[in-house]
mmCIF file of C-alpha atoms (C1' of nucleotides) in Angstrom:
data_model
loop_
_atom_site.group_PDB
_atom_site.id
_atom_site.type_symbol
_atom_site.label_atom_id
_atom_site.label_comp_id
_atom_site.label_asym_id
_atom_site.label_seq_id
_atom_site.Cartn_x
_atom_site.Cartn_y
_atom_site.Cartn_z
ATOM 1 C CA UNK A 962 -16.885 -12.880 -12.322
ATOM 2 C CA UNK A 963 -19.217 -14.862 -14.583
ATOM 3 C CA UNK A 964 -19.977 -17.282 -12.838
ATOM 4 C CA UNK A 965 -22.134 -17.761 -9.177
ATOM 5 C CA UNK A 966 -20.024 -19.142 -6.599
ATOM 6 C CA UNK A 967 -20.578 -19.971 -2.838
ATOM 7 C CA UNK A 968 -17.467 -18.758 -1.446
ATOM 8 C CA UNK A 969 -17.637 -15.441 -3.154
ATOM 9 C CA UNK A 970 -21.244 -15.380 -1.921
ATOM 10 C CA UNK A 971 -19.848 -16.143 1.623
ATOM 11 C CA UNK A 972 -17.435 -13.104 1.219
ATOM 12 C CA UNK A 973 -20.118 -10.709 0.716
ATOM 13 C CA UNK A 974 -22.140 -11.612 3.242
ATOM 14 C CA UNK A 975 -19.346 -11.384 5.675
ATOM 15 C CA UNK A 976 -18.626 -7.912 4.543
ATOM 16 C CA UNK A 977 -21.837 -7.462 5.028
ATOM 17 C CA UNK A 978 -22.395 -8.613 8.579
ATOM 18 C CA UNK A 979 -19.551 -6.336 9.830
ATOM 19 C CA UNK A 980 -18.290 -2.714 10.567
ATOM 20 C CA UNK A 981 -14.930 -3.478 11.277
ATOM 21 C CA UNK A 982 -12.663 -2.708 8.205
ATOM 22 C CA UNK A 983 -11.314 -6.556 7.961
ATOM 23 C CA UNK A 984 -7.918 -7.425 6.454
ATOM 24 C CA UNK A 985 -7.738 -10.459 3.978
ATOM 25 C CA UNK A 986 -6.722 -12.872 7.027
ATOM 26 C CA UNK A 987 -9.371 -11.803 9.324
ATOM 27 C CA UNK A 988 -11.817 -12.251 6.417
ATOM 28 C CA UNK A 989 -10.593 -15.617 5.509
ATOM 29 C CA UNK A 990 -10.905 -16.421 9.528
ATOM 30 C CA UNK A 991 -14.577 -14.957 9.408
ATOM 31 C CA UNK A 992 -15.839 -16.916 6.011
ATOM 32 C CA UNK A 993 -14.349 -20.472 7.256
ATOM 33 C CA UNK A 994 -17.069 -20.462 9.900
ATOM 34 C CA UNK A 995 -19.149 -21.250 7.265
ATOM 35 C CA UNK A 996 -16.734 -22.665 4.130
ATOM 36 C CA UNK A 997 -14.377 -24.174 6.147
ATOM 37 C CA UNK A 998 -11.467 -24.885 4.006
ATOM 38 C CA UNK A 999 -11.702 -21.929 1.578
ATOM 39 C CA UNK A 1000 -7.885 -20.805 1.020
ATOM 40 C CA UNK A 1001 -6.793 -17.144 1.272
ATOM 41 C CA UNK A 1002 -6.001 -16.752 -2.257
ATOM 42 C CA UNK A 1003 -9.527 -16.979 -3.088
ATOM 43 C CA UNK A 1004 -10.219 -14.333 -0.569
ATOM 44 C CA UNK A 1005 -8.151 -12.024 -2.312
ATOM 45 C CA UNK A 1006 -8.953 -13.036 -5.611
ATOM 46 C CA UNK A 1007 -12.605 -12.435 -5.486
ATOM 47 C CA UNK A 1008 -11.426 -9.268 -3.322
ATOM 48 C CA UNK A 1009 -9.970 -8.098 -5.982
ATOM 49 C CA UNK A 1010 -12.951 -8.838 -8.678
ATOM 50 C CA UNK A 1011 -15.517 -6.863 -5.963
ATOM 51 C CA UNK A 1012 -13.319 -3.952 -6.123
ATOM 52 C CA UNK A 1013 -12.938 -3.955 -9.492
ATOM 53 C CA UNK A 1014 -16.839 -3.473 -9.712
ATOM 54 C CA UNK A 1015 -16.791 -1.200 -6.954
ATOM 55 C CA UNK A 1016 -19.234 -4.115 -5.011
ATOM 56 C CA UNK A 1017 -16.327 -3.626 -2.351
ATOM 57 C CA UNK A 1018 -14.017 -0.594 -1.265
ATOM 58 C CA UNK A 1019 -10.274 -1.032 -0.601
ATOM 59 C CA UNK A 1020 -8.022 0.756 2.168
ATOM 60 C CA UNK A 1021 -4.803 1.122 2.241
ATOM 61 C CA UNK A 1022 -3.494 1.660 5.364
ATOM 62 C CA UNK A 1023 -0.018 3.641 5.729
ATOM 63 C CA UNK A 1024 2.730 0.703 7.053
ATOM 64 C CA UNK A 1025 -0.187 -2.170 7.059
ATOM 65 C CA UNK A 1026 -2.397 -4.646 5.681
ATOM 66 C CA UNK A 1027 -5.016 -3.831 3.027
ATOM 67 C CA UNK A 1028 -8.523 -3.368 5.036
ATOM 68 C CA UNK A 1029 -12.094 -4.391 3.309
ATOM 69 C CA UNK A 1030 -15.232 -2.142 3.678
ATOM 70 C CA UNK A 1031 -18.382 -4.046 2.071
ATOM 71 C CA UNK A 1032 -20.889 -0.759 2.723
ATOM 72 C CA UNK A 1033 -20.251 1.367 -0.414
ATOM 73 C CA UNK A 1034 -22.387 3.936 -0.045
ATOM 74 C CA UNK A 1035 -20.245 7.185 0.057
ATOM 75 C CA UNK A 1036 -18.619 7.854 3.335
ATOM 76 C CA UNK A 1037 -15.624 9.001 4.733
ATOM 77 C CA UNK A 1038 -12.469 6.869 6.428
ATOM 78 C CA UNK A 1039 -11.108 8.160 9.822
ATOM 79 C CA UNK A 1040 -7.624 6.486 10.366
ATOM 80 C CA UNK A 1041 -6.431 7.391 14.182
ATOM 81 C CA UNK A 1042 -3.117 7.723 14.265
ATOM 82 C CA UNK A 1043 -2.872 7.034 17.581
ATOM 83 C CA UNK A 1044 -4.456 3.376 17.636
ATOM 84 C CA UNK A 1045 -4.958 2.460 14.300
ATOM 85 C CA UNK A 1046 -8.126 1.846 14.086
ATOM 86 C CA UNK A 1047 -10.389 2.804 11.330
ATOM 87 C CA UNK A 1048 -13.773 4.653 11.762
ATOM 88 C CA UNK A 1049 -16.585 5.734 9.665
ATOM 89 C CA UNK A 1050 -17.409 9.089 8.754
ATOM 90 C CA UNK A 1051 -20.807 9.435 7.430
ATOM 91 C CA UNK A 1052 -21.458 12.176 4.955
ATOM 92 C CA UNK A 1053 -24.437 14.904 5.397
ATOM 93 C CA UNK A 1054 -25.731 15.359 1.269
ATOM 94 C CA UNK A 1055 -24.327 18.561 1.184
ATOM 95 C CA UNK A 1056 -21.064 17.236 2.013
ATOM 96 C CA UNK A 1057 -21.413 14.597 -0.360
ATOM 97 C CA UNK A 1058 -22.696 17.025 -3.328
ATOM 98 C CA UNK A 1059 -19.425 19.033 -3.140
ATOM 99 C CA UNK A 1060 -17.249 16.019 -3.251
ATOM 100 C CA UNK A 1061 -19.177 14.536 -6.498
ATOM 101 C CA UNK A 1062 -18.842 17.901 -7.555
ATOM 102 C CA UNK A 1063 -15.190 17.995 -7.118
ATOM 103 C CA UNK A 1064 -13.770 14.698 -9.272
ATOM 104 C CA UNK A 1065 -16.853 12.361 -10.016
ATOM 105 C CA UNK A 1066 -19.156 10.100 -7.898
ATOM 106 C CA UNK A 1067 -16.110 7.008 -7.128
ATOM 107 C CA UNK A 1068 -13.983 8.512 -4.864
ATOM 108 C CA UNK A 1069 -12.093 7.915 -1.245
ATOM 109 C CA UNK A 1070 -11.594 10.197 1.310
ATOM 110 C CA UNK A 1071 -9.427 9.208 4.418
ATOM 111 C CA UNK A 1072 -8.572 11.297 7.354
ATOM 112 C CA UNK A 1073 -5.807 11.282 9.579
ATOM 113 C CA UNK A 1074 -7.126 12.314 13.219
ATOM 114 C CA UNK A 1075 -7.690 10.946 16.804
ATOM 115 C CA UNK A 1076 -10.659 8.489 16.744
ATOM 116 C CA UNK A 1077 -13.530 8.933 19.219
ATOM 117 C CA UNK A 1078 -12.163 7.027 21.756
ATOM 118 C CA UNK A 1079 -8.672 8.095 22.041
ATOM 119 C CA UNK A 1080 -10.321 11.979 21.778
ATOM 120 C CA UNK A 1081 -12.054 11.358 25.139
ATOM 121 C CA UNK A 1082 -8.770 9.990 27.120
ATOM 122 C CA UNK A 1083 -6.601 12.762 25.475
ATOM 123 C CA UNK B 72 15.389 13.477 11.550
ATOM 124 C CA UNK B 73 17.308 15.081 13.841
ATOM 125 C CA UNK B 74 20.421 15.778 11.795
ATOM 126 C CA UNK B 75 20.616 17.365 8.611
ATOM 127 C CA UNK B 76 21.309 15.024 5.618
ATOM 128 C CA UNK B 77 22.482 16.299 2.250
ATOM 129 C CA UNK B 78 20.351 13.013 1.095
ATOM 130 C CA UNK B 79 17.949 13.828 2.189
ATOM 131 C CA UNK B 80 17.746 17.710 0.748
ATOM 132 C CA UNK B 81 18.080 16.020 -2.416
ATOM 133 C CA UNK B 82 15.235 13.831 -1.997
ATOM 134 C CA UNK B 83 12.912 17.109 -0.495
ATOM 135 C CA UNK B 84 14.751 19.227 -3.744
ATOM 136 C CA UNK B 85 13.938 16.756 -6.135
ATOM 137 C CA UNK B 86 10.090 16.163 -5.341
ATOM 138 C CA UNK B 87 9.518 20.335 -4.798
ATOM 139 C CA UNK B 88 10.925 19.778 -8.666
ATOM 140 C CA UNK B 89 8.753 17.435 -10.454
ATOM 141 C CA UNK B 90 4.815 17.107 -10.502
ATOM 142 C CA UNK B 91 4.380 13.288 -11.511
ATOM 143 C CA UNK B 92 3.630 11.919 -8.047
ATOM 144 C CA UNK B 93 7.091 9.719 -8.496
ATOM 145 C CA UNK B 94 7.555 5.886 -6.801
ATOM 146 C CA UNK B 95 10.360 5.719 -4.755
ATOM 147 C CA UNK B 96 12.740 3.946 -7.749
ATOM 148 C CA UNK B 97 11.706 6.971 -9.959
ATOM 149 C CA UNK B 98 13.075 9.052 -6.754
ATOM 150 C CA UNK B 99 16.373 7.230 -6.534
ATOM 151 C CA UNK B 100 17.138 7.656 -10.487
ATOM 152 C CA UNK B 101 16.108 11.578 -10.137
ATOM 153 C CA UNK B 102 18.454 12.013 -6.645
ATOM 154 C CA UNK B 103 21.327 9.856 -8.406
ATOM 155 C CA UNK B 104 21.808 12.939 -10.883
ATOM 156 C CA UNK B 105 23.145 14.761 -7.682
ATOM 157 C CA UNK B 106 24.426 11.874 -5.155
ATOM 158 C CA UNK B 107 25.140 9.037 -7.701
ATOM 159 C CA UNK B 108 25.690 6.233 -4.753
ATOM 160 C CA UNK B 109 22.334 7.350 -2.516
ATOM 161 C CA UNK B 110 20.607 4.084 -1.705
ATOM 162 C CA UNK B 111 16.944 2.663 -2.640
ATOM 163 C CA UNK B 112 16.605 2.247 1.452
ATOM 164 C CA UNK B 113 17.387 5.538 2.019
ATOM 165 C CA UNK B 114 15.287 6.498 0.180
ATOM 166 C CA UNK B 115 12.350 4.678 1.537
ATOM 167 C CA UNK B 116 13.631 5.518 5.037
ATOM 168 C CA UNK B 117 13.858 9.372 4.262
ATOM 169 C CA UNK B 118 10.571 9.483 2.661
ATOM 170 C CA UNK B 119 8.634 7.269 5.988
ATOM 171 C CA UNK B 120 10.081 10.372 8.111
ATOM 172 C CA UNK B 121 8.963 12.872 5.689
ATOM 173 C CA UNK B 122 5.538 11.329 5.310
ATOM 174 C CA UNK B 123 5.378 10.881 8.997
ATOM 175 C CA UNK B 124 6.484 14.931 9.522
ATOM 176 C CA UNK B 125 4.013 15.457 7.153
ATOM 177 C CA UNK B 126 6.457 17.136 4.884
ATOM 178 C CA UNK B 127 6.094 14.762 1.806
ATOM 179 C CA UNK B 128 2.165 13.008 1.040
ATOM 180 C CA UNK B 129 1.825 9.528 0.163
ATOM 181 C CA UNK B 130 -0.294 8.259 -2.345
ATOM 182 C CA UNK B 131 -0.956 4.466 -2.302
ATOM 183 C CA UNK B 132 -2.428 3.022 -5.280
ATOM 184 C CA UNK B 133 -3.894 -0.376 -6.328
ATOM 185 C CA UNK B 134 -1.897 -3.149 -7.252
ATOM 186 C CA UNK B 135 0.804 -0.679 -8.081
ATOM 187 C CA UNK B 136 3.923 0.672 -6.015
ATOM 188 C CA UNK B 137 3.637 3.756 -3.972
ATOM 189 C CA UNK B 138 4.120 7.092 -5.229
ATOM 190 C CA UNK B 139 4.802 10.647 -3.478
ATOM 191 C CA UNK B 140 3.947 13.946 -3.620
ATOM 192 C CA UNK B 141 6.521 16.635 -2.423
ATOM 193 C CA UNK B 142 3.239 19.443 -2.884
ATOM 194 C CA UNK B 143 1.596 19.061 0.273
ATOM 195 C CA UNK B 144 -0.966 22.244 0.216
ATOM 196 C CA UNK B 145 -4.302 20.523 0.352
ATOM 197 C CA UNK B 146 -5.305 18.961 -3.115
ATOM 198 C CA UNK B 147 -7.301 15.923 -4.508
ATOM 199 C CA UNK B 148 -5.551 13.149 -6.838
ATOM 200 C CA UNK B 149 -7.463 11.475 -9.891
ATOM 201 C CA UNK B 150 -6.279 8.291 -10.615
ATOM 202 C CA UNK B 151 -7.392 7.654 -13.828
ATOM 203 C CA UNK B 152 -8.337 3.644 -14.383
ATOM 204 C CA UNK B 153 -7.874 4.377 -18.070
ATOM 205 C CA UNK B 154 -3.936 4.818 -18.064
ATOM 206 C CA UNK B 155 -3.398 4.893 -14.208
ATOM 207 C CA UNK B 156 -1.973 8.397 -14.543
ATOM 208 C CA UNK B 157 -2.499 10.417 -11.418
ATOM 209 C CA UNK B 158 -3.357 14.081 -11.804
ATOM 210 C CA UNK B 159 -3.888 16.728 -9.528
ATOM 211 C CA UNK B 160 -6.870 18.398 -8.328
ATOM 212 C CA UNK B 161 -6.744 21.818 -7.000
ATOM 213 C CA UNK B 162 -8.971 22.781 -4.498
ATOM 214 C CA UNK B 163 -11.165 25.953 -4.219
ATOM 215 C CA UNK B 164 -11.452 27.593 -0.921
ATOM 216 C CA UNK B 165 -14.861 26.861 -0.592
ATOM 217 C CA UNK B 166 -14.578 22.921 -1.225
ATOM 218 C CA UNK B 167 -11.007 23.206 1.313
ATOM 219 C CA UNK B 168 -13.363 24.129 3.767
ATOM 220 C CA UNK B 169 -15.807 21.742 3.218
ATOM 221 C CA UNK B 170 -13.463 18.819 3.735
ATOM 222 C CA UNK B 171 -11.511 20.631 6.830
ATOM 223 C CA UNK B 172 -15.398 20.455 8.392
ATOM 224 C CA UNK B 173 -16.179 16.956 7.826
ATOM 225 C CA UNK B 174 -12.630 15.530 9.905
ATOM 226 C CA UNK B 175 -10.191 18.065 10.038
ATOM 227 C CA UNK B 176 -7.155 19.258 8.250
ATOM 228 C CA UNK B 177 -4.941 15.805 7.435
ATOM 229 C CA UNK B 178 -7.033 14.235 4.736
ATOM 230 C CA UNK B 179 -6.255 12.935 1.529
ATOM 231 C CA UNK B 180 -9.259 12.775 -1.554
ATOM 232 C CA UNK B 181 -8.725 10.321 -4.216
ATOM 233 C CA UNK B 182 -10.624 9.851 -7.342
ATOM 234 C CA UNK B 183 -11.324 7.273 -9.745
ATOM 235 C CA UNK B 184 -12.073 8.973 -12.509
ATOM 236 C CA UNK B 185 -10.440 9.441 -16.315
ATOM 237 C CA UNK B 186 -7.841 11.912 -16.561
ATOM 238 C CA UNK B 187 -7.690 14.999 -19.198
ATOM 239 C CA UNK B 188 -6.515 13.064 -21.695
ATOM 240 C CA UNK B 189 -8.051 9.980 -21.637
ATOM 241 C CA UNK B 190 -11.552 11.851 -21.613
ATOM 242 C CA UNK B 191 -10.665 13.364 -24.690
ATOM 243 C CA UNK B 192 -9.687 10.384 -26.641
ATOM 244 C CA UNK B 193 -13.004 9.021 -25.920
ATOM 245 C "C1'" DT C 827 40.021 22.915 17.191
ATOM 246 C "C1'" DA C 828 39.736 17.723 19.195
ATOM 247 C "C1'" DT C 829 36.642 14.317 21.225
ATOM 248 C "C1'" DA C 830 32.726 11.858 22.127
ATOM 249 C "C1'" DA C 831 27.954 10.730 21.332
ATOM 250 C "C1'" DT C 832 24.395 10.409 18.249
ATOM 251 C "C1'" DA C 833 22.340 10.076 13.698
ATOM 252 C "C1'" DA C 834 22.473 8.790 9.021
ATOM 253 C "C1'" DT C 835 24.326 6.158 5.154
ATOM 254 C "C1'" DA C 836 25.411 2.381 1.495
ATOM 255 C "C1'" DG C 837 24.904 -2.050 0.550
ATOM 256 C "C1'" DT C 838 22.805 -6.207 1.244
ATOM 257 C "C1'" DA C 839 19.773 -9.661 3.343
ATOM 258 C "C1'" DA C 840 15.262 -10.715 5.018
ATOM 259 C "C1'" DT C 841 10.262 -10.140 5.305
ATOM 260 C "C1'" DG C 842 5.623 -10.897 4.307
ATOM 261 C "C1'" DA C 843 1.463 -9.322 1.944
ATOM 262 C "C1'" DT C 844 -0.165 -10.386 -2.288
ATOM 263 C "C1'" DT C 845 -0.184 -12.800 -6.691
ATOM 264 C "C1'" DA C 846 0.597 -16.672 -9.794
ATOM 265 C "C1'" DC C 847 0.335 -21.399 -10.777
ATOM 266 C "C1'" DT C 848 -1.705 -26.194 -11.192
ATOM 267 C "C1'" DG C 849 -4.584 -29.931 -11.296
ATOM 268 C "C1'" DA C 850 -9.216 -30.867 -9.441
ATOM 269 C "C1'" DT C 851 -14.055 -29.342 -8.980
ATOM 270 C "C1'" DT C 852 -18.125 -26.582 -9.994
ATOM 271 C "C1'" DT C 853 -21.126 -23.994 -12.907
ATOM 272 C "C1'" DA C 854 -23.913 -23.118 -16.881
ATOM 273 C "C1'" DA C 855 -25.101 -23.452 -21.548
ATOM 274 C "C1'" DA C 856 -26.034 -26.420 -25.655
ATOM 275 C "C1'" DT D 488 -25.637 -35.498 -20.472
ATOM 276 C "C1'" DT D 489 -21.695 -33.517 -22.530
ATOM 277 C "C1'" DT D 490 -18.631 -29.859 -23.019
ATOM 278 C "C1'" DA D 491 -16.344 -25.534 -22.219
ATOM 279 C "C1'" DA D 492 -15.469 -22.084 -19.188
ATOM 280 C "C1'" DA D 493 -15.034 -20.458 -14.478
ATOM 281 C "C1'" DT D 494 -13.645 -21.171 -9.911
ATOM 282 C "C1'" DC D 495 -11.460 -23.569 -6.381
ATOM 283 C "C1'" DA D 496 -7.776 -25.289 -2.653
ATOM 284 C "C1'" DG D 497 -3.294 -25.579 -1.847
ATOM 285 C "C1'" DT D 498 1.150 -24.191 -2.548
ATOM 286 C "C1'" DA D 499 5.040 -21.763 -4.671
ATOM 287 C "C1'" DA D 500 6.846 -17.485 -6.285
ATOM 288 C "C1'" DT D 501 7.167 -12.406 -6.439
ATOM 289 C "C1'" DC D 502 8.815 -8.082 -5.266
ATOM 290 C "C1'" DA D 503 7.938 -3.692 -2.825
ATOM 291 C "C1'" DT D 504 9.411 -2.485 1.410
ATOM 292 C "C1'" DT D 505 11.903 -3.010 5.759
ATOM 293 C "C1'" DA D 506 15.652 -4.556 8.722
ATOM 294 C "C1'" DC D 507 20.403 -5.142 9.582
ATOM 295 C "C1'" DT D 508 25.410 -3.914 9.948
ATOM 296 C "C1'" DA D 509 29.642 -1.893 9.596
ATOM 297 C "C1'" DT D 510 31.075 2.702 8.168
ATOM 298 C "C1'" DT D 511 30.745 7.707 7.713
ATOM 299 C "C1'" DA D 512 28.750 12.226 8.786
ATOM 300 C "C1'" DT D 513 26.855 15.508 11.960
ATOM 301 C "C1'" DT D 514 26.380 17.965 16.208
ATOM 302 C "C1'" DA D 515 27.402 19.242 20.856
ATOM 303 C "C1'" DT D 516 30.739 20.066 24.298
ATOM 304 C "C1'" DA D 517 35.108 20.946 26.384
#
DNA sequence: TATAATAATAGTAATGATTACTGATTTAAA
DNA sequence: TTTAAATCAGTAATCATTACTATTATTATA
C-alpha cells in the first residue's frame, strides 16, 4: 500500500457511505457506480491491505461470506441468529475501558442474539 | 443429533482433551487414534451440530482454516499476529459481567494482540 | 428378541469464496 | 522524461468446506 490509487480510494469511501456490513460482491456492486469496470480481486486485495492496517474491520460470519465494516472505532457486532443480519453495538467508555483492559485496544467482539427487529415480532 | 454416535463422543472426548483450539484436520488425526476410518466430513458435520448446540465454540481466523474450542465457559481468545498462536483468556467475574450487559450471554471476544511468548522475545 | 423407521457414517464429488497469476497501466521518484 | 515499482482488470487456480450416496448403526415398537 505505497502507492495512491483511485479504486482503493473508491473502496473507502464506500465503506464509508454505509452501515450495512457489505460482503466483497456487494462492495464491488457499490464501487462500479463510480469505477465501473474495477474487478473483484482488487476489492479483496485492497480489502485485505485495509485490514491489515486496521483502516477496515473484517467479519466472519458463521456458514457465510466475509462482511466489511469501514467505521473502526470500537464497537460491538450483533449477529441475529434468526435473520442474519448484522447490527451495531455501540460501546458506553466504561464498557470499552474494561475490554482494553482485558487483551489490548484491537479487538472484536460479536454477539449471538435476536436483532431489534426480530425482538419486537418475537 | 438425535442419535448417539460413538464418532461423535470421540470428537466431544478429544476437544474436552486438548487446549490448542484444533482445525478440523488436526481433529480427524487426534479422533483416528480411537476410530481409525472416521471421516474429514464427519467431522465437519459433527462439529456444525455441536457449534450450532452450542456445545463446541468456533473460532474463525484470517486467511487461515477454522479452529474449535471444546471449553465453552465464557473466555476471550488472543490471536497473536506475531506467530498466529491463539491463547486463551480467562475471564474475571467482574469483566463476565460486563460483556453479559452489553448483548447478552452468546458472545465471543477476540484479540489481536502478541501472545506470552512472543512478548517476551521482544 | 425381530422389524421397521430414522439417523449417522465413510468415501468421494462438487462448490464457491478467496487467492494467485499475467500482461497492461498507473504512480512517483530521480 | 525515463525508469522502477505498484496497482490494475481479467481470468485461472486453490482448497476449506459442504453435498451426495449407498451402507451401517441406532432407536422405538410390537
Amino acid at each position: 500500500m505505497k502507492n495512491y490509487s483511485k479504486q482503493r480510494e473508491a473502496i473507502i469511501a464506500y465503506l464509508d457511505s454505509v452501515y450495512t456490513h457489505p460482503t466483497a460482491e456487494e462492495i464491488v456492486k457499490g464501487v462500479r457506480e463510480v469505477i465501473p469496470n474495477i474487478s473483484l480481486g482488487t476489492v479483496y486485495r485492497n480489502l485485505n491491505d485495509l485490514v491489515a492496517n486496521h483502516k477496515v474491520l473484517i467479519l466472519h460470519i458463521d456458514g457465510d461470506k466475509d462482511r466489511y465494516d469501514g467505521h473502526t472505532a470500537a464497537h460491538a457486532h450483533l449477529k441475529c441468529y434468526k435473520c442474519g443480519k448484522v447490527e451495531d453495538i455501540f460501546l458506553k467508555d466504561d464498557q470499552l475501558s474494561v475490554l482494553k483492559e482485558i487483551g489490548g485496544e484491537d479487538f472484536s467482539l460479536d454477539y449471538n442474539a435476536l436483532c431489534s427487529g426480530c425482538k419486537i415480532e418475537k
